[in-house]
């Protein structure tokens, strides 16, 4: 476990998060349940924005990647620490707006935004729209005319940096569905098209992948991006004022991953910001407004999911399955990309974990697992199981597969537990059926 003051084993041998014993939480809240450590999110937001300010001054913004975990309360929380946010759909945009989040601190991404979404972004007054397709330039120009607005855009480019991560979440390779490749010349052509339009090209954006622990991947991205800024200055006399480097910092899921403390993340921010300063000085380009978009590292380790063990299936000489009351409808990451997790016996944390289990969900898919071949003490039906580091890309990826309801989300702080998203009800499931 990557323990901390707000995620530890208590004197009863139970898992404790945010000062609350999970066995107590389970007495009042139904499982499956997403539990988020509010203190952790606050600390990391604070450290991220303070560190960027210290190293880079006021010309920077930490823009939380909402896709990692989106609900009204997270926008309220991050705004206390002066973070911006990036959104990728009208749904995320509306959630932010309805939480009172400042629209001009939103960045709207997406590789296939609809006209409706773009119009909503424009009329809402988002800070920047990130262009990710040639036709989007024409569509957005037309919208700018329709509403008589000056629209600030960033262009998503692909610097060709390969980050070490699972290939499904590697997004900056030349064959990626995202971004205009710098090396192929597509980025230069797109830049020319934008500057020939009525849109305001503020800068460029890249995102080199996710779950990255190697700082050198980010530093290389800074090199390549600033090199391209220099080329644009030389060839087109363009001095771009914004550089958005995306997100991607890795988190601990199991012991194959590094254990980063909040200070380690601060070091990442420092190194990236220093590198930008160094590169712009070397290349004699304008110091850009620097945007970083971490998602997973803000909420991932803050979250755990709590389940009750259901039926246990023993297949002689082959496998022992624990079926839980959740599954791929609330955490599809194993089914999507064989994601690894740490699973713990939440009410028996000090017992020796000497029995191998696979954790199966309740959906009608053989691939509906949460973890395979993990070690736990002997588990009995009805006991509590917790899966760690589920704060990112779990609730936000949940579905109603098999007409299961999406679980609720609680925030925990100083031992107090409160719903920030109520669990879906059976009525919610039937609401849109004719
Ligand atoms: N920004 C963009 C454009 C992304 O596509 C992503 C994730 O896919 C992020 C930020 C957040 O990345 P992470 O959650 O790994 O920090």
Short mmCIF file of C-alpha atoms and ligand atoms in Angstrom, two decimals:
data_model
loop_
_atom_site.label_atom_id
_atom_site.label_comp_id
_atom_site.label_asym_id
_atom_site.label_seq_id
_atom_site.Cartn_x
_atom_site.Cartn_y
_atom_site.Cartn_z
CA UNK A 1 0.00 0.00 0.00
CA UNK A 2 1.06 3.59 -0.57
CA UNK A 3 -0.02 4.62 2.93
CA UNK A 4 -0.35 8.18 4.22
CA UNK A 5 -1.88 9.88 7.23
CA UNK A 6 -5.27 9.78 5.52
CA UNK A 7 -5.00 6.23 4.14
CA UNK A 8 -3.81 3.68 6.61
CA UNK A 9 -4.52 0.65 8.75
CA UNK A 10 -6.10 1.62 12.08
CA UNK A 11 -5.62 0.03 15.50
CA UNK A 12 -8.50 -2.38 14.81
CA UNK A 13 -6.73 -3.68 11.72
CA UNK A 14 -9.31 -1.98 9.47
CA UNK A 15 -8.66 0.20 6.46
CA UNK A 16 -9.08 3.88 7.31
CA UNK A 17 -9.46 6.70 4.79
CA UNK A 18 -9.88 10.39 5.55
CA UNK A 19 -10.06 9.55 9.26
CA UNK A 20 -13.01 7.16 8.79
CA UNK A 21 -12.96 3.42 9.36
CA UNK A 22 -14.33 1.83 6.19
CA UNK A 23 -16.30 -0.72 8.21
CA UNK A 24 -18.18 2.21 9.76
CA UNK A 25 -18.71 3.81 6.36
CA UNK A 26 -20.19 0.56 5.10
CA UNK A 27 -22.75 0.61 7.95
CA UNK A 28 -24.31 3.79 6.58
CA UNK A 29 -23.60 3.75 2.84
CA UNK A 30 -24.40 0.92 0.42
CA UNK A 31 -21.63 -0.78 -1.55
CA UNK A 32 -20.21 -0.59 -4.11
CA UNK A 33 -19.11 2.84 -2.99
CA UNK A 34 -16.50 5.22 -4.35
CA UNK A 35 -14.75 6.87 -1.40
CA UNK A 36 -12.56 9.93 -1.96
CA UNK A 37 -10.06 11.39 0.50
CA UNK A 38 -10.82 15.12 0.29
CA UNK A 39 -7.73 16.10 2.22
CA UNK A 40 -5.45 14.41 -0.32
CA UNK A 41 -7.11 16.20 -3.24
CA UNK A 42 -6.85 19.54 -1.44
CA UNK A 43 -3.19 19.00 -0.59
CA UNK A 44 -2.15 18.05 -4.08
CA UNK A 45 -4.12 20.90 -5.69
CA UNK A 46 -2.49 23.34 -3.31
CA UNK A 47 1.01 21.99 -3.87
CA UNK A 48 0.54 21.93 -7.66
CA UNK A 49 -0.61 25.52 -7.92
CA UNK A 50 1.87 26.86 -5.35
CA UNK A 51 4.79 25.09 -6.98
CA UNK A 52 3.95 26.38 -10.43
CA UNK A 53 3.61 29.89 -9.03
CA UNK A 54 6.95 29.68 -7.21
CA UNK A 55 8.86 28.47 -10.25
CA UNK A 56 6.99 30.20 -13.06
CA UNK A 57 5.28 33.20 -11.47
CA UNK A 58 1.74 34.21 -12.37
CA UNK A 59 2.01 33.07 -15.99
CA UNK A 60 0.87 29.54 -15.35
CA UNK A 61 -2.22 27.47 -14.72
CA UNK A 62 -2.88 23.99 -13.39
CA UNK A 63 -5.90 22.88 -15.35
CA UNK A 64 -7.47 19.81 -13.79
CA UNK A 65 -8.41 17.19 -16.40
CA UNK A 66 -12.05 16.66 -15.51
CA UNK A 67 -12.27 13.40 -17.43
CA UNK A 68 -10.46 11.73 -14.53
CA UNK A 69 -13.35 12.41 -12.15
CA UNK A 70 -16.17 14.81 -12.89
CA UNK A 71 -18.96 15.95 -10.59
CA UNK A 72 -20.03 19.34 -9.26
CA UNK A 73 -18.14 19.05 -5.99
CA UNK A 74 -14.75 18.48 -7.59
CA UNK A 75 -15.11 21.79 -9.47
CA UNK A 76 -16.03 23.57 -6.23
CA UNK A 77 -13.01 22.03 -4.53
CA UNK A 78 -10.41 22.78 -7.21
CA UNK A 79 -11.59 26.36 -7.64
CA UNK A 80 -10.56 27.01 -4.01
CA UNK A 81 -6.98 26.40 -5.13
CA UNK A 82 -7.19 28.54 -8.29
CA UNK A 83 -7.07 25.61 -10.67
CA UNK A 84 -8.59 25.75 -14.10
CA UNK A 85 -10.13 22.68 -15.68
CA UNK A 86 -10.24 21.01 -19.01
CA UNK A 87 -13.48 19.60 -20.32
CA UNK A 88 -14.12 17.36 -23.30
CA UNK A 89 -17.88 17.33 -23.73
CA UNK A 90 -20.93 19.49 -23.20
CA UNK A 91 -21.67 17.28 -20.17
CA UNK A 92 -18.40 18.13 -18.44
CA UNK A 93 -18.80 21.79 -19.41
CA UNK A 94 -22.33 21.96 -18.00
CA UNK A 95 -21.29 20.22 -14.81
CA UNK A 96 -18.52 22.79 -14.29
CA UNK A 97 -20.87 25.69 -15.07
CA UNK A 98 -23.59 24.41 -12.78
CA UNK A 99 -21.04 24.23 -9.96
CA UNK A 100 -20.34 27.95 -10.53
CA UNK A 101 -16.89 27.32 -12.00
CA UNK A 102 -15.42 30.31 -13.87
CA UNK A 103 -15.94 29.60 -17.58
CA UNK A 104 -12.86 31.54 -18.61
CA UNK A 105 -10.76 29.03 -16.67
CA UNK A 106 -12.08 26.16 -18.79
CA UNK A 107 -10.27 24.65 -21.74
CA UNK A 108 -12.44 22.72 -24.15
CA UNK A 109 -10.81 19.66 -25.76
CA UNK A 110 -12.00 16.84 -27.96
CA UNK A 111 -11.22 15.28 -31.32
CA UNK A 112 -14.81 15.40 -32.59
CA UNK A 113 -16.73 18.20 -30.92
CA UNK A 114 -20.18 18.73 -32.29
CA UNK A 115 -21.50 22.08 -33.52
CA UNK A 116 -23.77 22.15 -30.47
CA UNK A 117 -20.82 21.59 -28.14
CA UNK A 118 -18.71 24.24 -29.85
CA UNK A 119 -21.55 26.75 -29.73
CA UNK A 120 -22.08 26.01 -26.06
CA UNK A 121 -18.35 26.48 -25.40
CA UNK A 122 -18.36 29.81 -27.28
CA UNK A 123 -21.52 31.18 -25.68
CA UNK A 124 -20.34 30.06 -22.24
CA UNK A 125 -17.11 32.02 -22.72
CA UNK A 126 -14.59 29.23 -22.15
CA UNK A 127 -10.96 30.35 -22.00
CA UNK A 128 -9.64 28.32 -24.91
CA UNK A 129 -10.96 25.82 -27.40
CA UNK A 130 -8.43 23.22 -28.48
CA UNK A 131 -8.68 22.47 -32.19
CA UNK A 132 -8.04 18.86 -33.13
CA UNK A 133 -9.28 18.56 -36.74
CA UNK A 134 -8.92 20.58 -39.95
CA UNK A 135 -12.69 20.86 -40.48
CA UNK A 136 -13.06 22.12 -36.94
CA UNK A 137 -11.23 25.31 -37.99
CA UNK A 138 -13.94 26.10 -40.58
CA UNK A 139 -16.75 25.15 -38.24
CA UNK A 140 -15.42 27.28 -35.42
CA UNK A 141 -14.79 30.25 -37.74
CA UNK A 142 -18.39 30.04 -38.84
CA UNK A 143 -19.51 29.97 -35.18
CA UNK A 144 -17.26 32.96 -34.43
CA UNK A 145 -19.04 34.89 -37.19
CA UNK A 146 -22.48 33.76 -36.08
CA UNK A 147 -21.96 34.99 -32.52
CA UNK A 148 -19.65 37.86 -33.37
CA UNK A 149 -17.02 36.54 -30.97
CA UNK A 150 -13.26 36.56 -30.91
CA UNK A 151 -12.40 32.95 -30.09
CA UNK A 152 -9.06 32.05 -28.57
CA UNK A 153 -7.85 28.66 -29.68
CA UNK A 154 -4.99 26.28 -29.07
CA UNK A 155 -4.03 23.71 -31.64
CA UNK A 156 -3.41 20.16 -30.49
CA UNK A 157 -0.14 18.98 -31.96
CA UNK A 158 1.65 15.71 -31.77
CA UNK A 159 5.32 16.15 -30.89
CA UNK A 160 6.06 12.46 -31.53
CA UNK A 161 7.25 11.74 -28.01
CA UNK A 162 6.66 8.15 -26.97
CA UNK A 163 5.91 7.86 -23.30
CA UNK A 164 6.31 4.56 -21.53
CA UNK A 165 2.83 3.43 -20.80
CA UNK A 166 0.15 1.10 -22.11
CA UNK A 167 -0.33 1.75 -25.83
CA UNK A 168 -4.08 2.40 -25.56
CA UNK A 169 -3.36 5.44 -23.45
CA UNK A 170 -0.40 6.61 -25.46
CA UNK A 171 -1.67 9.56 -27.42
CA UNK A 172 1.21 11.42 -28.98
CA UNK A 173 2.55 8.85 -31.41
CA UNK A 174 2.39 9.86 -35.04
CA UNK A 175 -0.43 7.34 -35.67
CA UNK A 176 -2.54 8.72 -32.81
CA UNK A 177 -6.12 9.79 -33.44
CA UNK A 178 -5.25 12.99 -31.54
CA UNK A 179 -3.36 16.04 -32.72
CA UNK A 180 -1.58 17.30 -35.82
CA UNK A 181 1.83 15.73 -36.25
CA UNK A 182 4.76 18.16 -36.21
CA UNK A 183 7.11 15.85 -38.12
CA UNK A 184 4.68 15.21 -41.00
CA UNK A 185 4.07 18.91 -41.57
CA UNK A 186 0.38 18.57 -40.65
CA UNK A 187 0.84 20.86 -37.65
CA UNK A 188 2.42 23.63 -39.74
CA UNK A 189 -0.39 23.45 -42.30
CA UNK A 190 -3.01 23.59 -39.55
CA UNK A 191 -1.29 26.58 -37.93
CA UNK A 192 -1.34 28.39 -41.30
CA UNK A 193 -5.02 27.64 -41.73
CA UNK A 194 -5.88 28.95 -38.26
CA UNK A 195 -3.91 32.17 -38.65
CA UNK A 196 -5.60 32.71 -42.00
CA UNK A 197 -9.00 32.47 -40.31
CA UNK A 198 -10.88 34.78 -37.94
CA UNK A 199 -9.79 32.68 -34.92
CA UNK A 200 -7.08 33.82 -32.51
CA UNK A 201 -4.29 31.28 -32.30
CA UNK A 202 -3.03 31.68 -28.72
CA UNK A 203 -0.79 28.65 -28.62
CA UNK A 204 -0.33 24.93 -28.93
CA UNK A 205 -1.26 21.95 -26.85
CA UNK A 206 0.14 18.45 -26.58
CA UNK A 207 -0.51 15.48 -24.34
CA UNK A 208 2.10 12.75 -24.57
CA UNK A 209 0.25 10.00 -22.73
CA UNK A 210 -0.81 8.91 -19.31
CA UNK A 211 0.55 7.05 -16.28
CA UNK A 212 4.07 8.34 -17.00
CA UNK A 213 6.77 8.22 -14.32
CA UNK A 214 9.68 9.32 -16.49
CA UNK A 215 10.30 13.05 -16.22
CA UNK A 216 12.47 12.87 -19.33
CA UNK A 217 9.41 12.22 -21.52
CA UNK A 218 7.96 15.57 -20.42
CA UNK A 219 11.27 17.36 -20.80
CA UNK A 220 11.62 16.00 -24.31
CA UNK A 221 8.09 17.20 -25.09
CA UNK A 222 9.10 20.69 -23.88
CA UNK A 223 12.16 20.59 -26.18
CA UNK A 224 10.10 19.55 -29.18
CA UNK A 225 7.27 21.98 -28.56
CA UNK A 226 9.54 24.98 -28.03
CA UNK A 227 11.53 23.98 -31.11
CA UNK A 228 8.30 24.17 -33.08
CA UNK A 229 7.49 27.58 -31.49
CA UNK A 230 10.87 28.74 -32.74
CA UNK A 231 10.16 27.40 -36.22
CA UNK A 232 6.82 29.23 -36.26
CA UNK A 233 8.53 32.44 -35.20
CA UNK A 234 11.13 32.11 -37.91
CA UNK A 235 8.85 30.97 -40.71
CA UNK A 236 5.63 32.82 -39.94
CA UNK A 237 6.72 35.57 -37.50
CA UNK A 238 4.36 34.03 -34.97
CA UNK A 239 5.18 34.51 -31.29
CA UNK A 240 2.68 32.26 -29.56
CA UNK A 241 1.71 33.20 -26.03
CA UNK A 242 0.37 29.93 -24.55
CA UNK A 243 1.93 26.48 -24.15
CA UNK A 244 -0.29 23.68 -22.84
CA UNK A 245 1.63 20.49 -22.09
CA UNK A 246 -1.30 18.25 -21.11
CA UNK A 247 -1.31 15.81 -18.21
CA UNK A 248 -0.02 12.32 -17.67
CA UNK A 249 1.78 11.93 -14.32
CA UNK A 250 1.71 8.33 -13.12
CA UNK A 251 0.22 7.06 -9.86
CA UNK A 252 0.68 3.97 -7.71
CA UNK A 253 -1.77 1.18 -8.47
CA UNK A 254 0.28 -1.77 -7.29
CA UNK A 255 3.87 -2.49 -6.39
CA UNK A 256 4.98 -2.53 -10.02
CA UNK A 257 4.45 1.26 -9.91
CA UNK A 258 6.56 3.91 -8.24
CA UNK A 259 5.23 5.36 -5.01
CA UNK A 260 5.15 9.10 -5.49
CA UNK A 261 4.57 11.49 -2.62
CA UNK A 262 2.92 14.84 -3.22
CA UNK A 263 6.41 16.37 -3.06
CA UNK A 264 7.59 14.09 -5.85
CA UNK A 265 4.80 15.49 -8.03
CA UNK A 266 5.87 18.99 -7.05
CA UNK A 267 9.37 18.12 -8.33
CA UNK A 268 7.83 17.13 -11.68
CA UNK A 269 6.07 20.48 -11.95
CA UNK A 270 9.29 22.28 -11.00
CA UNK A 271 11.41 20.42 -13.56
CA UNK A 272 8.93 21.00 -16.36
CA UNK A 273 8.54 24.71 -15.59
CA UNK A 274 12.32 25.16 -15.28
CA UNK A 275 12.79 23.37 -18.59
CA UNK A 276 10.29 25.67 -20.31
CA UNK A 277 12.14 28.71 -18.96
CA UNK A 278 15.48 27.30 -20.11
CA UNK A 279 14.19 26.40 -23.60
CA UNK A 280 12.53 29.74 -24.26
CA UNK A 281 15.70 31.55 -23.22
CA UNK A 282 17.85 29.32 -25.46
CA UNK A 283 15.55 29.57 -28.43
CA UNK A 284 14.80 33.26 -27.96
CA UNK A 285 11.06 32.89 -28.03
CA UNK A 286 8.46 34.57 -25.83
CA UNK A 287 7.96 33.03 -22.37
CA UNK A 288 4.54 31.44 -22.79
CA UNK A 289 1.66 31.22 -20.35
CA UNK A 290 2.20 27.63 -19.20
CA UNK A 291 -0.70 25.23 -18.73
CA UNK A 292 -0.40 21.75 -17.23
CA UNK A 293 -3.38 19.40 -17.14
CA UNK A 294 -2.98 16.68 -14.51
CA UNK A 295 -6.02 14.50 -13.87
CA UNK A 296 -5.13 11.06 -12.59
CA UNK A 297 -2.48 12.30 -10.15
CA UNK A 298 -4.95 14.67 -8.47
CA UNK A 299 -7.75 12.22 -7.79
CA UNK A 300 -6.44 8.71 -8.51
CA UNK A 301 -4.79 7.79 -5.23
CA UNK A 302 -7.38 9.83 -3.35
CA UNK A 303 -10.02 7.24 -4.16
CA UNK A 304 -10.81 3.70 -3.14
CA UNK A 305 -13.81 1.54 -3.97
CA UNK A 306 -15.49 -0.49 -1.28
CA UNK A 307 -17.34 -3.74 -2.03
CA UNK A 308 -18.89 -6.67 -0.26
CA UNK A 309 -17.61 -10.07 -1.27
CA UNK A 310 -20.43 -12.16 -2.72
CA UNK A 311 -20.18 -15.74 -3.88
CA UNK A 312 -16.79 -17.39 -3.79
CA UNK A 313 -16.03 -19.93 -6.47
CA UNK A 314 -13.26 -22.49 -6.06
CA UNK A 315 -12.10 -24.30 -9.20
CA UNK A 316 -9.90 -27.14 -8.05
CA UNK A 317 -6.24 -26.61 -8.92
CA UNK A 318 -7.09 -23.64 -11.12
CA UNK A 319 -8.54 -20.54 -9.52
CA UNK A 320 -10.49 -19.00 -6.69
CA UNK A 321 -12.88 -16.24 -7.65
CA UNK A 322 -14.37 -13.70 -5.30
CA UNK A 323 -17.42 -12.18 -6.96
CA UNK A 324 -18.04 -8.64 -5.75
CA UNK A 325 -21.16 -6.49 -5.84
CA UNK A 326 -19.50 -4.24 -8.46
CA UNK A 327 -17.70 -4.91 -11.71
CA UNK A 328 -16.96 -3.40 -15.09
CA UNK A 329 -20.01 -1.12 -14.87
CA UNK A 330 -18.29 0.88 -12.13
CA UNK A 331 -14.65 0.10 -13.00
CA UNK A 332 -14.07 -0.96 -16.61
CA UNK A 333 -10.31 -0.46 -16.57
CA UNK A 334 -9.33 -4.13 -16.30
CA UNK A 335 -11.68 -5.00 -19.15
CA UNK A 336 -10.41 -2.05 -21.20
CA UNK A 337 -6.68 -2.34 -20.75
CA UNK A 338 -5.88 -5.04 -18.19
CA UNK A 339 -5.28 -2.35 -15.59
CA UNK A 340 -3.66 -3.58 -12.37
CA UNK A 341 -4.93 -2.80 -8.89
CA UNK A 342 -4.17 -3.51 -5.27
CA UNK A 343 -7.02 -5.29 -3.52
CA UNK A 344 -7.20 -5.50 0.27
CA UNK A 345 -9.27 -7.27 2.91
CA UNK A 346 -10.59 -4.01 4.36
CA UNK A 347 -11.63 -5.38 7.74
CA UNK A 348 -8.65 -7.68 8.20
CA UNK A 349 -5.69 -5.65 7.00
CA UNK A 350 -3.04 -7.23 9.24
CA UNK A 351 -3.81 -10.84 8.31
CA UNK A 352 -1.28 -12.58 6.10
CA UNK A 353 -2.25 -12.37 2.45
CA UNK A 354 -1.41 -15.92 1.39
CA UNK A 355 -4.31 -16.95 -0.80
CA UNK A 356 -4.50 -16.19 -4.50
CA UNK A 357 -7.82 -14.84 -5.79
CA UNK A 358 -9.26 -13.26 -8.87
CA UNK A 359 -11.82 -10.56 -8.25
CA UNK A 360 -14.81 -10.95 -10.55
CA UNK A 361 -17.54 -8.44 -11.23
CA UNK A 362 -21.21 -9.31 -11.52
CA UNK A 363 -21.63 -8.53 -15.24
CA UNK A 364 -22.25 -11.10 -17.95
CA UNK A 365 -18.76 -10.96 -19.44
CA UNK A 366 -15.95 -13.39 -18.70
CA UNK A 367 -13.59 -10.43 -18.97
CA UNK A 368 -15.44 -8.60 -16.22
CA UNK A 369 -12.68 -8.72 -13.64
CA UNK A 370 -11.26 -6.07 -11.36
CA UNK A 371 -8.02 -7.91 -10.64
CA UNK A 372 -6.46 -11.24 -11.46
CA UNK A 373 -4.28 -13.40 -9.21
CA UNK A 374 -3.97 -11.06 -6.26
CA UNK A 375 -3.07 -12.21 -2.76
CA UNK A 376 -5.49 -11.78 0.13
CA UNK A 377 -6.10 -13.55 3.41
CA UNK A 378 -8.90 -16.14 3.28
CA UNK A 379 -12.05 -14.15 2.43
CA UNK A 380 -15.52 -15.15 3.55
CA UNK A 381 -18.72 -14.21 1.76
CA UNK A 382 -20.08 -10.92 3.08
CA UNK A 383 -16.69 -9.49 4.05
CA UNK A 384 -15.52 -6.08 2.88
CA UNK A 385 -13.04 -5.82 0.05
CA UNK A 386 -11.42 -2.54 -1.00
CA UNK A 387 -9.68 -1.72 -4.25
CA UNK A 388 -7.14 1.09 -3.98
CA UNK A 389 -6.30 4.00 -6.31
CA UNK A 390 -9.69 4.06 -8.00
CA UNK A 391 -10.28 7.82 -7.80
CA UNK A 392 -9.48 8.44 -11.48
CA UNK A 393 -11.19 7.00 -14.55
CA UNK A 394 -13.53 4.79 -12.51
CA UNK A 395 -16.64 6.79 -11.62
CA UNK A 396 -16.08 8.84 -14.79
CA UNK A 397 -16.02 5.68 -16.90
CA UNK A 398 -18.97 4.00 -15.21
CA UNK A 399 -21.89 2.73 -17.27
CA UNK A 400 -25.21 1.02 -16.77
CA UNK A 401 -24.06 -2.23 -18.37
CA UNK A 402 -26.49 -5.03 -17.51
CA UNK A 403 -28.67 -2.26 -16.11
CA UNK A 404 -26.62 -1.96 -13.00
CA UNK A 405 -26.87 1.36 -11.20
CA UNK A 406 -23.81 3.60 -10.91
CA UNK A 407 -22.65 3.67 -7.26
CA UNK A 408 -22.55 6.81 -5.16
CA UNK A 409 -19.45 8.84 -4.40
CA UNK A 410 -18.59 10.05 -0.90
CA UNK A 411 -15.96 12.57 0.15
CA UNK A 412 -14.34 11.87 3.50
CA UNK A 413 -12.52 14.42 5.61
CA UNK A 414 -11.64 14.40 9.32
CA UNK A 415 -13.78 11.29 9.73
CA UNK A 416 -16.89 12.94 8.23
CA UNK A 417 -18.46 11.18 5.30
CA UNK A 418 -20.83 12.91 2.86
CA UNK A 419 -22.31 12.04 -0.48
CA UNK A 420 -21.10 14.23 -3.33
CA UNK A 421 -22.91 12.04 -5.85
CA UNK A 422 -25.85 9.97 -4.75
CA UNK A 423 -26.08 6.41 -6.03
CA UNK A 424 -28.32 5.96 -9.06
CA UNK A 425 -31.72 4.47 -8.35
CA UNK A 426 -33.82 1.98 -10.30
CA UNK A 427 -36.01 4.95 -11.31
CA UNK A 428 -32.95 6.65 -12.81
CA UNK A 429 -32.38 3.56 -14.93
CA UNK A 430 -35.91 3.60 -16.33
CA UNK A 431 -36.23 7.37 -16.65
CA UNK A 432 -35.61 7.65 -20.41
CA UNK A 433 -37.33 4.47 -21.53
CA UNK A 434 -40.45 5.03 -23.65
N1 LIG B 1 -5.15 16.42 -21.03
C1 LIG B 1 -5.53 15.68 -22.10
C2 LIG B 1 -5.71 16.36 -23.39
C3 LIG B 1 -5.78 14.31 -21.97
O1 LIG B 1 -6.16 13.60 -23.03
C4 LIG B 1 -5.61 13.71 -20.70
C5 LIG B 1 -5.87 12.28 -20.50
O2 LIG B 1 -6.16 11.51 -21.35
C6 LIG B 1 -5.23 14.52 -19.62
C7 LIG B 1 -5.00 15.86 -19.82
C8 LIG B 1 -5.08 13.96 -18.24
O3 LIG B 1 -4.11 13.00 -18.16
P1 LIG B 1 -3.81 12.31 -16.75
O4 LIG B 1 -5.11 11.95 -16.14
O5 LIG B 1 -3.00 11.12 -17.10
O6 LIG B 1 -3.05 13.31 -15.93
#
